[in-house]
PDB file of C-alpha atoms in Angstrom:
ATOM      1  CA  MET A  81     102.306  48.871   5.254  1.00  0.00           C
ATOM      2  CA  ARG A  82      99.872  50.216   2.726  1.00  0.00           C
ATOM      3  CA  ARG A  83      97.166  47.773   3.774  1.00  0.00           C
ATOM      4  CA  GLN A  84      97.504  48.831   7.409  1.00  0.00           C
ATOM      5  CA  LYS A  85      97.333  52.514   6.444  1.00  0.00           C
ATOM      6  CA  ASN A  86      94.170  51.890   4.447  1.00  0.00           C
ATOM      7  CA  GLU A  87      92.578  50.190   7.437  1.00  0.00           C
ATOM      8  CA  ASP A  88      93.639  53.029   9.748  1.00  0.00           C
ATOM      9  CA  ASP A  89      92.097  55.553   7.351  1.00  0.00           C
ATOM     10  CA  ALA A  90      88.904  53.501   7.189  1.00  0.00           C
ATOM     11  CA  LEU A  91      88.747  53.335  10.980  1.00  0.00           C
ATOM     12  CA  ASP A  92      89.265  57.096  11.211  1.00  0.00           C
ATOM     13  CA  ALA A  93      86.440  57.613   8.722  1.00  0.00           C
ATOM     14  CA  LEU A  94      84.274  55.333  10.865  1.00  0.00           C
ATOM     15  CA  PHE A  95      84.857  57.578  13.892  1.00  0.00           C
ATOM     16  CA  SER A  96      83.694  60.574  11.853  1.00  0.00           C
ATOM     17  CA  ARG A  97      80.626  58.722  10.552  1.00  0.00           C
ATOM     18  CA  TYR A  98      79.724  57.637  14.067  1.00  0.00           C
ATOM     19  CA  ALA A  99      80.172  61.204  15.363  1.00  0.00           C
ATOM     20  CA  LEU A 100      77.821  62.513  12.683  1.00  0.00           C
ATOM     21  CA  ALA A 101      75.419  59.666  13.445  1.00  0.00           C
ATOM     22  CA  LEU A 102      75.254  60.803  17.083  1.00  0.00           C
ATOM     23  CA  SER A 103      74.462  64.333  15.922  1.00  0.00           C
ATOM     24  CA  PHE A 104      71.754  63.359  13.447  1.00  0.00           C
ATOM     25  CA  PHE A 105      70.308  60.741  15.804  1.00  0.00           C
ATOM     26  CA  GLU A 106      69.849  63.431  18.454  1.00  0.00           C
ATOM     27  CA  ARG A 107      68.041  65.570  15.884  1.00  0.00           C
ATOM     28  CA  TRP A 108      65.785  62.603  15.047  1.00  0.00           C
ATOM     29  CA  VAL A 109      64.980  62.161  18.733  1.00  0.00           C
ATOM     30  CA  LYS A 110      64.272  65.871  19.251  1.00  0.00           C
ATOM     31  CA  ARG A 111      62.432  66.845  16.071  1.00  0.00           C
ATOM     32  CA  GLY A 112      62.085  63.882  13.757  1.00  0.00           C
ATOM     33  CA  ILE A 113      58.557  63.716  12.353  1.00  0.00           C
ATOM     34  CA  THR A 114      56.605  60.460  12.233  1.00  0.00           C
ATOM     35  CA  THR A 115      53.659  61.052   9.891  1.00  0.00           C
ATOM     36  CA  GLU A 116      52.862  62.607   6.528  1.00  0.00           C
ATOM     37  CA  ARG A 117      50.478  64.969   8.293  1.00  0.00           C
ATOM     38  CA  GLU A 118      53.371  66.381  10.332  1.00  0.00           C
ATOM     39  CA  MET A 119      55.368  66.796   7.139  1.00  0.00           C
ATOM     40  CA  GLU A 120      52.561  68.661   5.373  1.00  0.00           C
ATOM     41  CA  SER A 121      51.941  70.876   8.409  1.00  0.00           C
ATOM     42  CA  THR A 122      55.617  71.808   8.727  1.00  0.00           C
ATOM     43  CA  LEU A 123      55.995  72.574   5.031  1.00  0.00           C
ATOM     44  CA  LYS A 124      52.853  74.708   5.140  1.00  0.00           C
ATOM     45  CA  GLY A 125      54.495  76.724   7.912  1.00  0.00           C
ATOM     46  CA  TYR A 126      57.206  77.789   5.463  1.00  0.00           C
ATOM     47  CA  GLY A 127      54.665  79.327   3.097  1.00  0.00           C
ATOM     48  CA  LYS A 128      52.748  78.511  -0.045  1.00  0.00           C
ATOM     49  CA  GLU A 129      54.048  76.455  -2.946  1.00  0.00           C
ATOM     50  CA  GLY A 130      56.975  78.242  -4.526  1.00  0.00           C
ATOM     51  CA  GLU A 131      57.785  80.235  -1.379  1.00  0.00           C
ATOM     52  CA  CYS A 132      60.835  79.653   0.850  1.00  0.00           C
ATOM     53  CA  GLU A 133      62.005  76.817  -1.404  1.00  0.00           C
ATOM     54  CA  GLN A 134      65.504  76.687   0.078  1.00  0.00           C
ATOM     55  CA  GLU A 135      64.205  76.440   3.637  1.00  0.00           C
ATOM     56  CA  LYS A 136      61.870  73.640   2.597  1.00  0.00           C
ATOM     57  CA  LEU A 137      64.773  71.846   0.929  1.00  0.00           C
ATOM     58  CA  ASP A 138      66.939  72.249   4.032  1.00  0.00           C
ATOM     59  CA  TRP A 139      64.203  70.819   6.241  1.00  0.00           C
ATOM     60  CA  LEU A 140      63.459  67.874   3.940  1.00  0.00           C
ATOM     61  CA  ARG A 141      67.147  67.044   3.579  1.00  0.00           C
ATOM     62  CA  GLU A 142      67.643  67.102   7.334  1.00  0.00           C
ATOM     63  CA  GLN A 143      64.654  64.815   7.924  1.00  0.00           C
ATOM     64  CA  ILE A 144      66.074  62.342   5.400  1.00  0.00           C
ATOM     65  CA  GLU A 145      69.603  62.555   6.828  1.00  0.00           C
ATOM     66  CA  MET A 146      68.244  61.915  10.318  1.00  0.00           C
ATOM     67  CA  ARG A 147      67.425  58.435   9.033  1.00  0.00           C
ATOM     68  CA  VAL A 148      70.267  57.869   6.568  1.00  0.00           C
ATOM     69  CA  ILE A 149      73.015  59.071   8.935  1.00  0.00           C
ATOM     70  CA  GLY A 150      71.405  59.024  12.377  1.00  0.00           C
ATOM     71  CA  LEU A 151      69.738  55.615  12.037  1.00  0.00           C
ATOM     72  CA  SER A 152      72.285  54.243   9.518  1.00  0.00           C
ATOM     73  CA  TRP A 153      69.586  53.562   6.921  1.00  0.00           C
ATOM     74  CA  THR A 154      72.055  53.963   4.084  1.00  0.00           C
ATOM     75  CA  GLU A 155      69.711  52.248   1.640  1.00  0.00           C
ATOM     76  CA  TRP A 156      67.510  55.375   1.743  1.00  0.00           C
ATOM     77  CA  LYS A 157      70.282  57.731   0.694  1.00  0.00           C
ATOM     78  CA  THR A 158      69.218  59.931  -2.216  1.00  0.00           C
ATOM     79  CA  PRO A 159      71.125  62.476  -4.354  1.00  0.00           C
ATOM     80  CA  TRP A 160      70.383  66.168  -3.832  1.00  0.00           C
ATOM     81  CA  GLN A 161      70.840  67.000  -7.513  1.00  0.00           C
ATOM     82  CA  SER A 162      71.568  65.483 -10.909  1.00  0.00           C
ATOM     83  CA  SER A 163      72.881  66.924 -14.158  1.00  0.00           C
ATOM     84  CA  LYS A 164      70.755  64.406 -16.064  1.00  0.00           C
ATOM     85  CA  ASP A 165      67.436  64.914 -14.273  1.00  0.00           C
ATOM     86  CA  ASP A 166      66.267  68.342 -13.116  1.00  0.00           C
ATOM     87  CA  ASP A 167      63.604  66.775 -10.907  1.00  0.00           C
ATOM     88  CA  VAL A 168      66.179  65.111  -8.654  1.00  0.00           C
ATOM     89  CA  GLY A 169      66.581  66.999  -5.389  1.00  0.00           C
ATOM     90  CA  THR A 170      63.543  69.228  -5.839  1.00  0.00           C
ATOM     91  CA  VAL A 171      61.005  69.821  -3.093  1.00  0.00           C
ATOM     92  CA  GLY A 172      58.487  67.568  -4.819  1.00  0.00           C
ATOM     93  CA  GLN A 173      60.941  64.705  -5.301  1.00  0.00           C
ATOM     94  CA  LEU A 174      62.202  64.889  -1.716  1.00  0.00           C
ATOM     95  CA  ILE A 175      58.633  64.938  -0.391  1.00  0.00           C
ATOM     96  CA  THR A 176      57.915  61.719  -2.276  1.00  0.00           C
ATOM     97  CA  HIS A 177      61.127  60.160  -0.989  1.00  0.00           C
ATOM     98  CA  LEU A 178      60.465  61.198   2.608  1.00  0.00           C
ATOM     99  CA  LYS A 179      56.968  59.701   2.425  1.00  0.00           C
ATOM    100  CA  ARG A 180      58.506  56.343   1.531  1.00  0.00           C
ATOM    101  CA  VAL A 181      60.999  56.632   4.368  1.00  0.00           C
ATOM    102  CA  LEU A 182      58.218  57.453   6.842  1.00  0.00           C
ATOM    103  CA  ALA A 183      56.186  54.480   5.620  1.00  0.00           C
ATOM    104  CA  GLU A 184      59.135  52.162   6.275  1.00  0.00           C
ATOM    105  CA  GLU A 185      59.723  53.790   9.651  1.00  0.00           C
ATOM    106  CA  ALA A 186      56.085  53.186  10.606  1.00  0.00           C
ATOM    107  CA  LYS A 187      56.459  49.477   9.782  1.00  0.00           C
ATOM    108  CA  LEU A 188      59.553  49.195  11.973  1.00  0.00           C
ATOM    109  CA  CYS A 189      57.795  51.073  14.756  1.00  0.00           C
ATOM    110  CA  ASN A 190      54.865  48.647  14.652  1.00  0.00           C
ATOM    111  CA  ARG A 191      57.347  45.781  14.996  1.00  0.00           C
ATOM    112  CA  ASN A 192      59.160  47.554  17.865  1.00  0.00           C
ATOM    113  CA  GLU A 193      62.366  47.597  15.828  1.00  0.00           C
ATOM    114  CA  LEU A 194      63.112  51.309  16.175  1.00  0.00           C
ATOM    115  CA  PRO A 195      65.423  52.864  18.776  1.00  0.00           C
ATOM    116  CA  SER A 196      63.421  54.245  21.691  1.00  0.00           C
ATOM    117  CA  LYS A 197      63.102  58.027  21.732  1.00  0.00           C
ATOM    118  CA  GLU A 198      61.780  57.848  25.292  1.00  0.00           C
ATOM    119  CA  ARG A 199      64.875  56.034  26.556  1.00  0.00           C
ATOM    120  CA  ALA A 200      67.164  58.290  24.520  1.00  0.00           C
ATOM    121  CA  LEU A 201      65.735  61.388  26.215  1.00  0.00           C
ATOM    122  CA  VAL A 202      66.684  60.159  29.691  1.00  0.00           C
ATOM    123  CA  SER A 203      70.346  61.190  29.468  1.00  0.00           C
ATOM    124  CA  GLU A 204      73.240  61.698  27.067  1.00  0.00           C
ATOM    125  CA  THR A 205      74.512  58.235  27.942  1.00  0.00           C
ATOM    126  CA  ALA A 206      71.141  56.695  27.128  1.00  0.00           C
ATOM    127  CA  LEU A 207      70.968  58.643  23.867  1.00  0.00           C
ATOM    128  CA  ALA A 208      74.384  57.362  22.797  1.00  0.00           C
ATOM    129  CA  ALA A 209      73.377  53.812  23.734  1.00  0.00           C
ATOM    130  CA  GLU A 210      70.259  53.996  21.547  1.00  0.00           C
ATOM    131  CA  CYS A 211      72.088  55.409  18.518  1.00  0.00           C
ATOM    132  CA  PRO A 212      72.867  52.645  15.989  1.00  0.00           C
ATOM    133  CA  ALA A 213      76.596  52.421  15.299  1.00  0.00           C
ATOM    134  CA  PRO A 214      77.659  52.583  11.631  1.00  0.00           C
ATOM    135  CA  GLN A 215      79.017  49.341  10.270  1.00  0.00           C
ATOM    136  CA  PHE A 216      82.691  49.033   9.395  1.00  0.00           C
ATOM    137  CA  LYS A 217      83.153  46.755   6.412  1.00  0.00           C
ATOM    138  CA  ARG A 218      86.689  45.488   6.334  1.00  0.00           C
ATOM    139  CA  LYS A 219      88.118  44.859   2.890  1.00  0.00           C
ATOM    140  CA  THR A 220      89.137  41.324   2.084  1.00  0.00           C
ATOM    141  CA  TYR A 221      92.119  40.563  -0.085  1.00  0.00           C
ATOM    142  CA  LYS A 222      92.665  37.528  -2.236  1.00  0.00           C
ATOM    143  CA  SER A 223      95.721  35.558  -1.233  1.00  0.00           C
ATOM    144  CA  LEU A 224      98.263  35.003  -3.968  1.00  0.00           C
ATOM    145  CA  GLY A 225     100.147  31.838  -3.170  1.00  0.00           C
ATOM    146  CA  THR A 226     100.941  30.553   0.301  1.00  0.00           C
ATOM    147  CA  PRO A 227     101.645  33.328   2.845  1.00  0.00           C
ATOM    148  CA  THR A 228     104.824  33.153   4.874  1.00  0.00           C
ATOM    149  CA  VAL A 229     104.781  33.008   8.677  1.00  0.00           C
ATOM    150  CA  GLN A 230     105.628  36.717   8.880  1.00  0.00           C
ATOM    151  CA  ALA A 231     102.854  37.636   6.434  1.00  0.00           C
ATOM    152  CA  SER A 232     100.332  35.620   8.440  1.00  0.00           C
ATOM    153  CA  GLN A 233     101.346  37.394  11.639  1.00  0.00           C
ATOM    154  CA  LEU A 234     101.030  40.813  10.008  1.00  0.00           C
ATOM    155  CA  GLY A 235      97.640  39.903   8.605  1.00  0.00           C
ATOM    156  CA  ASP A 236      96.403  38.908  12.057  1.00  0.00           C
ATOM    157  CA  ASP A 237      97.717  42.112  13.675  1.00  0.00           C
ATOM    158  CA  ARG A 238      94.438  44.032  13.656  1.00  0.00           C
ATOM    159  CA  ILE A 239      92.930  46.478  16.083  1.00  0.00           C
ATOM    160  CA  ASP A 240      89.924  45.115  17.960  1.00  0.00           C
ATOM    161  CA  MET A 241      87.721  47.783  19.552  1.00  0.00           C
ATOM    162  CA  SER A 242      84.895  47.235  21.964  1.00  0.00           C
ATOM    163  CA  GLN A 243      81.603  49.078  21.533  1.00  0.00           C
ATOM    164  CA  ALA A 244      82.515  51.296  24.491  1.00  0.00           C
ATOM    165  CA  ASP A 245      85.891  52.214  22.962  1.00  0.00           C
ATOM    166  CA  LEU A 246      84.289  52.934  19.596  1.00  0.00           C
ATOM    167  CA  LEU A 247      81.651  55.148  21.207  1.00  0.00           C
ATOM    168  CA  ALA A 248      84.295  57.035  23.195  1.00  0.00           C
ATOM    169  CA  ALA A 249      86.290  57.660  20.010  1.00  0.00           C
ATOM    170  CA  ALA A 250      83.138  58.854  18.215  1.00  0.00           C
ATOM    171  CA  GLN A 251      82.214  61.239  21.034  1.00  0.00           C
ATOM    172  CA  LYS A 252      85.726  62.668  20.982  1.00  0.00           C
ATOM    173  CA  ARG A 253      85.473  63.150  17.216  1.00  0.00           C
ATOM    174  CA  ARG A 254      82.076  64.815  17.658  1.00  0.00           C
ATOM    175  CA  GLY A 255      83.713  67.346  19.955  1.00  0.00           C
ATOM    176  CA  GLU A 256      86.382  67.982  17.329  1.00  0.00           C
ATOM    177  CA  LEU A 257      83.751  68.501  14.623  1.00  0.00           C
ATOM    178  CA  GLU A 258      81.873  70.926  16.867  1.00  0.00           C
ATOM    179  CA  ALA A 259      85.067  72.862  17.576  1.00  0.00           C
ATOM    180  CA  ALA A 260      85.629  73.072  13.814  1.00  0.00           C
ATOM    181  CA  GLY A 261      82.102  74.440  13.340  1.00  0.00           C
ATOM    182  CA  GLU A 262      80.879  71.512  11.240  1.00  0.00           C
ATOM    183  CA  ILE A 263      78.096  70.581  13.673  1.00  0.00           C
ATOM    184  CA  ASP A 264      76.447  72.409  16.569  1.00  0.00           C
ATOM    185  CA  TRP A 265      75.162  70.603  19.655  1.00  0.00           C
ATOM    186  CA  VAL A 266      72.856  73.502  20.606  1.00  0.00           C
ATOM    187  CA  SER A 267      71.235  73.275  17.178  1.00  0.00           C
ATOM    188  CA  ASP A 268      71.017  69.476  17.419  1.00  0.00           C
ATOM    189  CA  ARG A 269      68.864  69.733  20.539  1.00  0.00           C
ATOM    190  CA  GLN A 270      66.344  72.218  19.186  1.00  0.00           C
ATOM    191  CA  PRO A 271      62.774  70.909  18.947  1.00  0.00           C
ATOM    192  CA  TYR A 272      62.023  73.363  16.129  1.00  0.00           C
ATOM    193  CA  ALA A 273      62.210  72.804  12.397  1.00  0.00           C
ATOM    194  CA  VAL A 274      65.078  74.245  10.351  1.00  0.00           C
ATOM    195  CA  GLY A 275      64.886  78.049  10.246  1.00  0.00           C
ATOM    196  CA  GLN A 276      62.139  78.253  12.847  1.00  0.00           C
ATOM    197  CA  GLY A 277      62.212  79.188  16.502  1.00  0.00           C
ATOM    198  CA  PRO A 278      60.066  79.514  19.609  1.00  0.00           C
ATOM    199  CA  THR A 279      56.745  81.354  19.564  1.00  0.00           C
ATOM    200  CA  PRO A 280      57.352  84.899  20.885  1.00  0.00           C
ATOM    201  CA  ASP A 281      54.948  85.132  23.833  1.00  0.00           C
ATOM    202  CA  ASN A 282      55.128  85.570  27.607  1.00  0.00           C
ATOM    203  CA  ASN A 283      56.108  81.924  28.043  1.00  0.00           C
ATOM    204  CA  LEU A 284      59.584  82.969  26.884  1.00  0.00           C
ATOM    205  CA  ILE A 285      60.131  85.344  29.820  1.00  0.00           C
ATOM    206  CA  GLY A 286      62.971  84.032  31.951  1.00  0.00           C
ATOM    207  CA  LYS A 287      64.101  81.629  29.230  1.00  0.00           C
ATOM    208  CA  LYS A 288      67.555  81.847  27.700  1.00  0.00           C
ATOM    209  CA  LEU A 289      68.035  82.406  24.002  1.00  0.00           C
ATOM    210  CA  GLU A 290      71.073  82.305  21.798  1.00  0.00           C
ATOM    211  CA  VAL A 291      71.088  85.125  19.272  1.00  0.00           C
ATOM    212  CA  ARG A 292      73.584  85.989  16.567  1.00  0.00           C
ATOM    213  CA  TRP A 293      75.026  89.324  17.733  1.00  0.00           C
ATOM    214  CA  ARG A 294      77.225  91.776  15.879  1.00  0.00           C
ATOM    215  CA  TYR A 295      80.299  92.817  17.853  1.00  0.00           C
ATOM    216  CA  ARG A 296      83.471  94.781  17.233  1.00  0.00           C
ATOM    217  CA  MET A 297      86.663  93.001  18.156  1.00  0.00           C
ATOM    218  CA  ILE A 298      88.452  94.711  21.052  1.00  0.00           C
ATOM    219  CA  GLU A 299      91.873  94.266  19.454  1.00  0.00           C
ATOM    220  CA  THR A 300      91.110  95.392  15.903  1.00  0.00           C
ATOM    221  CA  GLY A 301      87.763  97.161  16.028  1.00  0.00           C
ATOM    222  CA  GLU A 302      86.582  94.990  13.129  1.00  0.00           C
ATOM    223  CA  PRO A 303      82.943  93.840  13.193  1.00  0.00           C
ATOM    224  CA  THR A 304      82.270  90.159  13.737  1.00  0.00           C
ATOM    225  CA  TYR A 305      79.343  87.897  14.588  1.00  0.00           C
ATOM    226  CA  MET A 306      78.982  85.383  17.376  1.00  0.00           C
ATOM    227  CA  TRP A 307      76.259  83.416  19.115  1.00  0.00           C
ATOM    228  CA  CYS A 308      75.480  85.049  22.451  1.00  0.00           C
ATOM    229  CA  GLU A 309      73.200  83.789  25.178  1.00  0.00           C
ATOM    230  CA  GLY A 310      70.777  86.117  26.913  1.00  0.00           C
ATOM    231  CA  GLU A 311      67.756  86.048  29.188  1.00  0.00           C
ATOM    232  CA  VAL A 312      64.335  87.137  27.940  1.00  0.00           C
ATOM    233  CA  VAL A 313      63.049  89.961  30.143  1.00  0.00           C
ATOM    234  CA  LYS A 314      59.981  91.102  28.203  1.00  0.00           C
ATOM    235  CA  VAL A 315      57.832  90.205  25.212  1.00  0.00           C
ATOM    236  CA  ALA A 316      56.088  93.211  23.661  1.00  0.00           C
ATOM    237  CA  ASP A 317      52.285  93.237  23.605  1.00  0.00           C
ATOM    238  CA  GLY A 318      52.046  95.578  20.601  1.00  0.00           C
ATOM    239  CA  GLU A 319      50.048  98.180  22.533  1.00  0.00           C
ATOM    240  CA  LYS A 320      52.191  99.994  25.095  1.00  0.00           C
ATOM    241  CA  ASP A 321      55.674  98.459  25.213  1.00  0.00           C
ATOM    242  CA  LYS A 322      58.502 100.614  23.852  1.00  0.00           C
ATOM    243  CA  MET A 323      62.208 100.085  23.283  1.00  0.00           C
ATOM    244  CA  SER A 324      62.969 102.665  25.977  1.00  0.00           C
ATOM    245  CA  ALA A 325      61.188 105.245  28.110  1.00  0.00           C
ATOM    246  CA  ARG A 326      62.214 108.026  25.712  1.00  0.00           C
ATOM    247  CA  CYS A 327      61.164 106.166  22.609  1.00  0.00           C
ATOM    248  CA  LYS A 328      57.730 107.053  21.221  1.00  0.00           C
ATOM    249  CA  LYS A 329      57.360 104.169  18.787  1.00  0.00           C
ATOM    250  CA  ILE A 330      55.404 101.164  20.047  1.00  0.00           C
ATOM    251  CA  LEU A 331      57.158  97.849  19.578  1.00  0.00           C
ATOM    252  CA  PRO A 332      55.391  95.291  17.379  1.00  0.00           C
ATOM    253  CA  ALA A 333      53.598  92.484  19.197  1.00  0.00           C
ATOM    254  CA  GLY A 334      55.955  89.615  19.864  1.00  0.00           C
ATOM    255  CA  ALA A 335      59.155  91.664  19.793  1.00  0.00           C
ATOM    256  CA  VAL A 336      61.522  90.167  22.351  1.00  0.00           C
ATOM    257  CA  GLN A 337      63.682  92.151  24.739  1.00  0.00           C
ATOM    258  CA  ILE A 338      66.642  90.248  26.101  1.00  0.00           C
ATOM    259  CA  ARG A 339      69.559  91.033  28.350  1.00  0.00           C
ATOM    260  CA  PRO A 340      72.560  89.464  26.611  1.00  0.00           C
ATOM    261  CA  VAL A 341      75.529  88.082  28.488  1.00  0.00           C
ATOM    262  CA  ASP A 342      78.887  88.536  26.784  1.00  0.00           C
ATOM    263  CA  THR A 343      80.711  85.259  27.407  1.00  0.00           C
ATOM    264  CA  VAL A 344      83.884  86.564  25.764  1.00  0.00           C
ATOM    265  CA  ARG A 345      84.271  89.850  27.616  1.00  0.00           C
ATOM    266  CA  ARG A 346      82.752  88.401  30.792  1.00  0.00           C
ATOM    267  CA  ARG A 347      80.413  91.298  31.430  1.00  0.00           C
ATOM    268  CA  LYS A 348      76.742  92.062  30.987  1.00  0.00           C
ATOM    269  CA  GLU A 349      75.653  94.546  28.371  1.00  0.00           C
ATOM    270  CA  GLN A 350      74.220  97.706  29.872  1.00  0.00           C
ATOM    271  CA  HIS A 351      71.233  97.818  27.551  1.00  0.00           C
ATOM    272  CA  TYR A 352      68.452  95.639  26.248  1.00  0.00           C
ATOM    273  CA  THR A 353      68.538  94.418  22.713  1.00  0.00           C
ATOM    274  CA  VAL A 354      65.314  93.937  20.818  1.00  0.00           C
ATOM    275  CA  VAL A 355      64.812  91.036  18.461  1.00  0.00           C
ATOM    276  CA  ALA A 356      61.850  91.720  16.207  1.00  0.00           C
ATOM    277  CA  ALA A 357      59.349  88.894  16.092  1.00  0.00           C
ATOM    278  CA  ARG A 358      59.530  86.883  12.896  1.00  0.00           C
ATOM    279  CA  ARG A 359      57.858  83.738  11.678  1.00  0.00           C
ATOM    280  CA  LYS A 360      61.258  82.099  11.406  1.00  0.00           C
ATOM    281  CA  ALA A 361      63.222  83.344  14.389  1.00  0.00           C
ATOM    282  CA  ALA A 362      67.004  83.238  14.231  1.00  0.00           C
ATOM    283  CA  ALA A 363      67.215  82.615  17.957  1.00  0.00           C
ATOM    284  CA  HIS A 364      67.504  79.182  19.530  1.00  0.00           C
ATOM    285  CA  VAL A 365      66.190  78.202  22.934  1.00  0.00           C
ATOM    286  CA  SER A 366      69.381  77.520  24.832  1.00  0.00           C
ATOM    287  CA  SER A 367      70.038  73.908  25.755  1.00  0.00           C
ATOM    288  CA  HIS A 368      73.138  74.592  27.846  1.00  0.00           C
ATOM    289  CA  LEU A 369      73.659  72.649  31.033  1.00  0.00           C
ATOM    290  CA  PRO A 370      71.919  74.223  34.061  1.00  0.00           C
ATOM    291  CA  SER A 371      75.226  75.020  35.790  1.00  0.00           C
ATOM    292  CA  LEU A 372      76.468  76.916  32.753  1.00  0.00           C
ATOM    293  CA  ALA A 373      73.166  78.780  32.372  1.00  0.00           C
ATOM    294  CA  LEU A 374      73.203  79.801  36.038  1.00  0.00           C
ATOM    295  CA  ARG A 375      76.753  81.025  35.785  1.00  0.00           C
ATOM    296  CA  LEU A 376      75.909  83.186  32.795  1.00  0.00           C
ATOM    297  CA  THR A 377      73.009  84.900  34.544  1.00  0.00           C
ATOM    298  CA  GLN A 378      74.803  85.839  37.749  1.00  0.00           C
TER     299      GLN A 378
END
């Protein structure tokens, strides 16, 4: 029946919304700001007014979507652009909007009505339990005349799902979205703002990073890019460290030497690769499970 198909489609859309909610809720837990001062400090890190506008927009949009999608605060949804108003979706407009969202969040926090970030950080199960589930609004239809017995039975034949079943379906859908490249669980768990990465200093030595490497496919020889995990072995001091013993040029301070592990070819590279230090590093601190990280560094 058409009505049943519509409800099935709506339920499928709910699974996708819940999967995205889990992703954005995890981002809120890991790097959601709480004050205007944090917002101003982060934006200042992207540069002066008029600089890095797209990165500022990306960060502001993510902070807003952490609440709209991750916390299901749909009333705070805002358009990213408008053909009738050029100010809609600009950095200035989104800053004003985010300030209002943060003010409302502070009120809820004072009333202890926010999900607990502390409990959510305990485990993946705890994080999923803290994430508010999106609401499924079932359409109601006006009855025309008196329904027959068969029509009444069909109308009552609805799928009832427990919270546990709904969460399981959402987690499965999240895995499907990750496989499709629409979301990235490693990115979700980063504590850094959009486009930024860890500070390149000696504290990184021994840590694992994921870096976007350029490879050539074995079968075709065509170049391609992939995220590859590697272990940091040295951070240049800017005074005596070089790329190799034969190289005369001194590496800039903060340049990172890593030993990448090729997870596709199952072998270690025989050389170090240098990632020049930048204010907005492309690398992510790896959040893989310990067992996986240990296996990659054997």
